[in-house]
Coordinates of C-alpha atoms in Angstrom, one line a residue:
M1 CA 0.0 0.0 0.0
V2 CA 1.1 3.5 -0.8
L3 CA -0.2 6.4 1.4
A4 CA 0.4 9.9 -0.1
G5 CA 1.2 13.0 1.9
G6 CA -1.0 16.0 2.5
G7 CA -1.1 17.2 6.1
A8 CA -4.6 17.1 7.5
R9 CA -5.9 15.7 4.2
A10 CA -4.6 12.3 5.3
A11 CA -7.8 11.9 7.3
Y12 CA -9.3 10.8 4.0
Q13 CA -7.0 7.8 4.0
V14 CA -8.4 6.7 7.3
G15 CA -12.0 6.7 5.9
V16 CA -10.8 4.4 3.0
L17 CA -9.1 2.1 5.4
E18 CA -12.2 2.0 7.6
A19 CA -14.3 0.9 4.6
I20 CA -11.7 -1.8 3.7
A21 CA -11.7 -3.2 7.3
E22 CA -15.5 -3.4 7.1
M23 CA -15.4 -5.2 3.7
R24 CA -12.9 -7.7 5.1
R25 CA -15.2 -8.5 8.0
E26 CA -18.2 -8.9 5.7
A27 CA -16.1 -11.3 3.6
G28 CA -15.5 -13.4 6.8
I29 CA -11.9 -12.5 7.2
R30 CA -11.1 -11.7 10.9
S31 CA -7.3 -11.9 11.0
G32 CA -4.2 -11.2 9.0
N33 CA -2.9 -8.1 7.4
P34 CA -4.0 -7.2 3.8
F35 CA -1.0 -5.0 3.2
P36 CA 2.3 -6.8 3.8
V37 CA 4.4 -3.9 2.4
I38 CA 3.5 -0.4 3.3
C39 CA 5.0 2.9 2.2
G40 CA 4.1 6.4 3.4
T41 CA 5.0 10.0 2.8
S42 CA 4.5 13.0 5.1
A43 CA 1.2 12.5 7.0
G44 CA 0.8 9.3 5.0
A45 CA 4.0 8.1 6.6
I46 CA 2.4 8.5 10.0
N47 CA -0.7 6.5 9.0
A48 CA 1.5 3.9 7.4
S49 CA 3.5 3.5 10.6
A50 CA 0.4 3.1 12.7
L51 CA -0.8 0.3 10.4
A52 CA 2.6 -1.4 10.3
C53 CA 2.9 -1.3 14.1
G54 CA -0.5 -2.9 14.4
A55 CA -0.1 -5.4 11.6
D56 CA -1.1 -8.3 13.8
D57 CA -4.6 -6.8 14.2
F58 CA -5.6 -4.8 11.2
D59 CA -9.1 -4.0 12.4
D60 CA -7.8 -2.7 15.8
A61 CA -5.1 -0.6 14.1
V62 CA -7.6 1.0 11.8
A63 CA -10.1 1.6 14.7
Q64 CA -7.4 3.4 16.7
M65 CA -6.5 5.6 13.7
V66 CA -10.2 6.5 13.2
E67 CA -10.4 7.4 16.9
V68 CA -7.5 9.7 16.7
W69 CA -8.4 11.4 13.4
K70 CA -12.1 11.8 14.4
N71 CA -11.1 13.7 17.5
F72 CA -8.2 15.8 16.2
H73 CA -7.4 19.3 17.3
V74 CA -4.7 21.6 16.0
Q75 CA -3.0 21.7 19.5
Q76 CA -2.1 18.0 19.0
V77 CA 0.0 18.9 16.0
Y78 CA 1.4 22.4 16.5
Q79 CA 1.3 25.0 19.1
A80 CA -1.5 27.5 18.7
E81 CA -1.7 29.4 22.0
I82 CA -1.4 33.2 21.8
A83 CA 2.0 33.3 23.5
D84 CA 3.4 30.7 21.1
M85 CA 2.1 32.5 18.1
V86 CA 3.3 35.9 19.3
T87 CA 6.8 34.5 19.9
S88 CA 6.9 33.0 16.5
G89 CA 5.5 36.1 14.8
A90 CA 7.9 38.3 16.6
R91 CA 10.9 36.4 15.3
W92 CA 9.5 36.5 11.7
L93 CA 8.8 40.2 12.1
S94 CA 12.2 40.9 13.4
L95 CA 13.9 39.0 10.6
L96 CA 11.8 40.8 7.9
S97 CA 12.1 44.3 9.4
M98 CA 15.6 44.4 10.7
G99 CA 17.1 41.9 8.3
W100 CA 20.8 41.0 8.4
I101 CA 21.7 44.0 10.7
F102 CA 20.0 42.6 13.8
A103 CA 18.9 39.1 13.1
Q104 CA 21.2 36.7 14.9
K105 CA 21.5 33.1 13.7
R106 CA 20.3 31.7 17.0
L107 CA 17.2 33.8 16.8
R108 CA 16.2 33.1 13.2
P109 CA 12.9 31.4 13.0
K110 CA 13.1 27.7 11.9
S111 CA 9.6 27.4 10.8
L112 CA 6.2 29.2 10.8
L113 CA 4.7 26.8 13.3
N114 CA 6.1 24.7 16.2
N115 CA 5.1 21.0 15.9
E116 CA 6.5 19.8 19.2
P117 CA 3.0 18.5 20.2
L118 CA 3.1 16.2 17.2
R119 CA 6.3 14.6 18.6
A120 CA 4.4 13.8 21.8
L121 CA 1.4 12.4 19.9
L122 CA 3.6 10.1 17.9
S123 CA 5.3 8.8 21.0
Q124 CA 1.9 8.0 22.5
R125 CA 0.1 6.5 19.6
I126 CA 2.7 4.8 17.3
P127 CA 4.6 2.1 19.1
L128 CA 7.5 1.7 16.7
A129 CA 9.1 -0.7 19.2
R130 CA 6.6 -3.3 18.0
L131 CA 7.8 -3.1 14.4
P132 CA 10.7 -5.7 14.6
D133 CA 8.2 -8.2 16.1
M134 CA 5.7 -7.5 13.3
L135 CA 8.4 -8.3 10.8
E136 CA 9.9 -11.3 12.5
S137 CA 6.5 -12.9 13.1
G138 CA 5.5 -12.5 9.4
H139 CA 2.7 -10.1 9.9
L140 CA 4.6 -7.5 7.8
D141 CA 7.2 -7.7 5.1
G142 CA 8.3 -4.1 5.0
L143 CA 7.7 -0.5 6.0
A144 CA 9.2 2.4 4.1
I145 CA 9.2 6.1 5.1
T146 CA 10.3 8.8 2.7
A147 CA 12.0 12.2 3.5
S148 CA 13.9 14.8 1.6
N149 CA 17.6 15.6 2.4
Y150 CA 18.1 19.4 2.6
T151 CA 21.8 18.9 2.7
S152 CA 22.3 16.8 -0.5
G153 CA 19.0 17.6 -2.2
E154 CA 18.3 13.8 -2.6
H155 CA 15.1 12.0 -1.8
V156 CA 15.7 9.2 0.7
T157 CA 13.6 6.2 1.6
F158 CA 14.2 4.8 5.1
Y159 CA 13.0 1.3 5.5
E160 CA 12.8 -1.8 7.6
S161 CA 12.1 -5.2 6.0
R162 CA 11.7 -8.8 7.0
G163 CA 13.9 -10.1 4.1
A164 CA 17.4 -9.0 3.2
I165 CA 16.6 -6.3 0.7
A166 CA 19.6 -4.3 -0.4
P167 CA 19.3 -0.5 -0.5
W168 CA 18.7 0.9 -4.0
V169 CA 20.2 3.9 -5.7
R170 CA 18.5 5.9 -8.5
N171 CA 19.0 9.3 -9.9
Q172 CA 18.4 11.8 -7.1
R173 CA 16.8 9.2 -4.9
L174 CA 18.2 6.4 -2.7
A175 CA 17.3 4.1 0.2
Q176 CA 18.7 3.3 3.6
R177 CA 17.8 0.3 5.7
C178 CA 17.7 1.3 9.3
R179 CA 15.8 1.1 12.6
L180 CA 12.8 3.5 12.0
E181 CA 12.2 6.0 14.8
H182 CA 9.7 8.8 15.5
A183 CA 12.3 11.3 14.2
H184 CA 11.9 9.7 10.7
L185 CA 8.1 10.4 10.9
L186 CA 8.7 14.0 12.0
A187 CA 11.1 14.5 9.2
S188 CA 8.8 13.0 6.6
S189 CA 5.9 15.2 7.7
A190 CA 8.0 18.4 8.1
I191 CA 6.0 20.6 5.6
P192 CA 8.4 23.1 4.1
F193 CA 8.4 26.5 5.9
V194 CA 5.5 25.4 8.1
F195 CA 7.3 22.8 10.3
P196 CA 11.1 22.6 11.2
A197 CA 13.5 20.3 9.5
I198 CA 14.7 17.2 11.5
S199 CA 18.3 16.0 11.9
L200 CA 18.7 12.3 10.8
E201 CA 21.6 9.9 10.1
G202 CA 21.2 9.6 6.3
P203 CA 23.1 7.6 3.7
Q204 CA 25.9 10.3 3.6
G205 CA 25.9 10.9 7.3
L206 CA 24.1 13.4 9.6
A207 CA 21.9 15.8 7.7
Y208 CA 18.7 17.8 7.9
F209 CA 15.5 16.3 6.4
G210 CA 12.2 17.7 5.4
D211 CA 8.9 16.6 4.0
G212 CA 9.1 13.4 1.9
A213 CA 6.8 14.7 -0.8
M214 CA 9.5 17.2 -1.9
R215 CA 11.5 16.0 -4.9
Q216 CA 9.6 12.7 -4.8
T217 CA 9.6 11.7 -8.4
A218 CA 8.5 8.1 -8.0
P219 CA 6.2 7.6 -4.9
I220 CA 5.3 4.0 -5.9
S221 CA 8.9 2.9 -6.4
P222 CA 9.7 2.0 -2.7
V223 CA 7.0 -0.7 -2.4
I224 CA 8.1 -2.2 -5.7
H225 CA 11.7 -2.4 -4.4
L226 CA 10.3 -4.1 -1.2
G227 CA 8.7 -6.8 -3.4
A228 CA 5.2 -5.6 -4.1
Q229 CA 3.6 -6.5 -7.4
R230 CA 0.0 -5.6 -6.5
I231 CA -0.3 -2.1 -5.1
F232 CA -3.2 -0.2 -3.4
V233 CA -2.8 3.5 -3.6
I234 CA -4.7 6.1 -1.5
G235 CA -4.2 9.6 -2.8
A236 CA -5.0 13.0 -1.2
G237 CA -6.4 14.8 -4.2
R238 CA -6.2 15.7 -7.9
M239 CA -6.6 12.3 -9.6
S240 CA -10.4 12.1 -9.2
E241 CA -11.4 15.6 -8.0
P242 CA -13.7 17.7 -10.1
P243 CA -12.0 20.7 -11.7
A244 CA -11.8 23.9 -9.7
R245 CA -14.6 26.4 -10.1
R246 CA -13.5 29.3 -12.3
P247 CA -14.2 32.7 -10.7
E248 CA -16.5 35.0 -12.6
G249 CA -15.2 38.2 -14.1
K250 CA -11.7 39.4 -14.1
P251 CA -9.4 37.3 -11.9
S252 CA -7.9 39.0 -8.9
Y253 CA -4.2 38.9 -7.9
P254 CA -3.5 35.7 -6.0
S255 CA -3.1 36.0 -2.2
M256 CA -0.1 34.6 -0.3
A257 CA -2.4 31.8 0.9
H258 CA -3.4 31.0 -2.6
I259 CA 0.2 30.9 -3.8
A260 CA 1.3 28.8 -0.8
G261 CA -1.6 26.4 -1.3
H262 CA -0.7 26.1 -4.9
A263 CA 2.9 25.3 -4.0
L264 CA 2.0 22.7 -1.4
S265 CA -0.4 21.1 -3.9
S266 CA 2.4 20.8 -6.4
I267 CA 4.5 19.1 -3.8
F268 CA 1.9 16.7 -2.4
L269 CA -0.4 15.9 -5.2
D270 CA 1.3 16.1 -8.6
T271 CA 4.0 13.4 -8.5
L272 CA 1.7 10.6 -7.4
A273 CA -0.6 11.2 -10.4
V274 CA 2.3 11.3 -12.7
D275 CA 3.8 8.1 -11.3
V276 CA 0.5 6.3 -11.6
E277 CA 0.3 7.3 -15.2
R278 CA 3.8 6.0 -15.8
A279 CA 3.0 2.6 -14.2
K280 CA -0.1 2.3 -16.4
R281 CA 2.0 3.1 -19.5
I282 CA 4.5 0.4 -18.5
N283 CA 1.7 -2.1 -18.1
Q284 CA 0.4 -1.2 -21.6
T285 CA 3.9 -1.5 -23.1
L286 CA 4.4 -4.9 -21.5
A287 CA 1.1 -6.1 -22.9
L288 CA 2.5 -5.5 -26.4
I289 CA 5.6 -7.6 -25.8
P290 CA 5.5 -11.3 -26.4
P291 CA 5.6 -13.3 -23.1
E292 CA 8.9 -15.0 -24.1
K293 CA 10.6 -11.6 -24.4
R294 CA 9.3 -9.9 -21.3
N295 CA 12.0 -11.5 -19.1
S296 CA 14.7 -9.7 -21.1
T297 CA 13.3 -6.3 -19.9
H298 CA 13.8 -4.8 -16.5
L299 CA 10.1 -3.9 -16.4
Q300 CA 7.3 -5.7 -14.6
H301 CA 3.6 -5.6 -14.7
I302 CA 2.1 -3.9 -11.6
D303 CA -1.6 -4.4 -10.6
L304 CA -2.8 -1.0 -9.4
L305 CA -6.0 0.1 -7.5
I306 CA -6.2 3.8 -6.8
I307 CA -8.7 5.5 -4.4
S308 CA -8.6 9.3 -4.3
P309 CA -11.0 12.1 -3.3
S310 CA -14.1 12.6 -5.5
Q311 CA -14.6 16.1 -4.1
R312 CA -12.2 19.0 -3.8
L313 CA -10.7 19.0 -0.4
D314 CA -9.8 22.7 -0.5
E315 CA -13.5 23.6 -0.8
I316 CA -14.3 21.3 2.1
A317 CA -11.6 23.0 4.1
A318 CA -12.8 26.4 3.3
R319 CA -16.2 25.5 4.8
H320 CA -14.5 24.6 8.1
V321 CA -11.9 27.3 8.5
D322 CA -13.7 28.8 11.4
A323 CA -12.9 25.6 13.4
L324 CA -9.3 26.7 13.6
P325 CA -8.1 28.4 16.9
P326 CA -8.5 32.2 16.6
T327 CA -4.7 32.7 16.6
V328 CA -4.2 30.3 13.6
G329 CA -7.2 31.6 11.8
S330 CA -6.0 35.2 12.1
L331 CA -2.6 34.3 10.8
L332 CA -4.1 32.5 7.8
R333 CA -6.5 35.4 7.1
V334 CA -3.5 37.8 7.0
L335 CA -2.1 35.6 4.3
G336 CA -5.4 35.7 2.4
A337 CA -7.0 32.4 3.4
P338 CA -10.8 32.4 3.2
G339 CA -12.9 33.2 6.2
G340 CA -16.4 32.0 7.1
A341 CA -18.0 29.6 4.6
R342 CA -16.4 31.1 1.5
A343 CA -15.0 28.3 -0.6
G344 CA -12.4 28.8 -3.3
Q345 CA -8.9 28.5 -4.4
D346 CA -7.5 30.1 -1.2
G347 CA -8.8 27.1 0.8
A348 CA -5.8 24.9 -0.4
L349 CA -3.4 26.1 2.3
V350 CA -6.1 25.6 4.9
S351 CA -6.7 22.0 3.7
Y352 CA -3.2 21.0 4.8
L353 CA -3.2 22.6 8.3
L354 CA -6.9 22.2 9.4
F355 CA -6.3 19.4 12.0
E356 CA -9.8 19.9 13.5
A357 CA -12.5 17.3 14.0
D358 CA -15.1 19.1 12.0
Y359 CA -12.9 18.9 8.9
T360 CA -11.2 15.5 9.5
R361 CA -14.6 13.8 10.1
E362 CA -15.9 15.0 6.8
L363 CA -12.8 13.7 5.1
I364 CA -13.1 10.3 6.8
A365 CA -16.8 10.1 5.6
L366 CA -15.7 11.0 2.1
G367 CA -12.9 8.4 2.1
R368 CA -15.3 5.8 3.3
A369 CA -17.9 6.7 0.7
D370 CA -15.3 6.7 -2.2
A371 CA -14.1 3.3 -1.1
M372 CA -17.6 1.9 -0.9
A373 CA -18.3 3.3 -4.4
Q374 CA -15.4 1.0 -5.6
R375 CA -16.5 -2.0 -3.5
E376 CA -16.5 -4.4 -6.5
A377 CA -13.0 -3.3 -7.6
I378 CA -11.7 -3.7 -4.0
H379 CA -13.2 -7.2 -3.7
R380 CA -11.6 -8.2 -7.0
F381 CA -8.2 -6.7 -6.0
F382 CA -8.1 -8.7 -2.8
G383 CA -9.7 -11.8 -4.3
W384 CA -12.6 -11.7 -1.8
D385 CA -15.1 -12.6 -4.5
S386 CA -13.5 -16.0 -4.8
G387 CA -14.5 -16.8 -1.2
L388 CA -11.0 -17.8 -0.3
S389 CA -9.8 -17.0 3.2
R390 CA -6.2 -16.2 3.7
D391 CA -6.3 -16.4 7.6
S392 CA -3.6 -19.1 7.5
S393 CA -1.1 -16.7 5.9
P394 CA -0.9 -13.5 8.0
A395 CA 1.4 -11.6 5.7
G396 CA -0.5 -12.5 2.5
P397 CA -3.1 -10.2 0.8
A398 CA -6.1 -11.3 2.9

């Protein structure tokens, strides 16, 4: 399974997983893990790790994820109290107004928001200490977490696997087998400018890492390297969304929130859609090659099932922007984010930062509905229509 990034948009993934868990139970499957190889990026990396650490009880792992995402509040992810926002704002104001004359390196702001609460949440809710046991017992074959190296500019996949899988090297992207820690999750979800970079021991030594969606040219690649040939992809937008509403009349100059949202959407949403198209083209090409000659290529056919939002998440976010704490809402409105129930292009930035239950619950419901709309395709993908139970093989696609 591949779980894309997208900040608060990742609540949508939880709704899809909740529907899958229900379908499994209806098919009479009560044990096992349907996703032996899991790869996640940014907030998707956090969801992926939660599933991997609970691979011995898929239903319970999903239920715990639903419980967290349905009751989310901004303060669980980043500091939003007035004192915290004033301190952060004062540092940015100092840097912008006094510039190089007064700004000392130790006082330079590292990010727009402080995500220290997220560190505590990860420690409480994602027991990475269980991961080696999940691998050794066969409940899981591999977990991959991606991050972007600010020092070298390369995209790095950190992974743990049951088998002896050698690290891979490609143009501007490489992998490192290591013991995954919460710092890897913080690095993978460190949205540029918004959250601070994290120091990690990378393939070339100690370096600072940021959000894994940056410079990620092949989001599906890690699960293939870890042995997957049938891949379930949950996106966070673009692939199935209806087109944006075109404003009437002469367009106005884009706000800072609009530009920032556009930049984040380019980082989080575009590469997955491109990689899915690439995989489909490879499948089409292989279908034209005679079977006896396919083995001479380095290509392989990949079965793909993609679930992505059927509605525009930026418009949903714009409807819930008033759920943000006043301090955060004021900051975003200064940047031009929408206020009240106004939906529009400026809602994109909000859609990544709106870790509030009103919004996340609607995304969970949408993810569940979109998965149910593809019930037949999901049953075919897992082979549930055949009536075969895979309970005897915990790591197999149950």
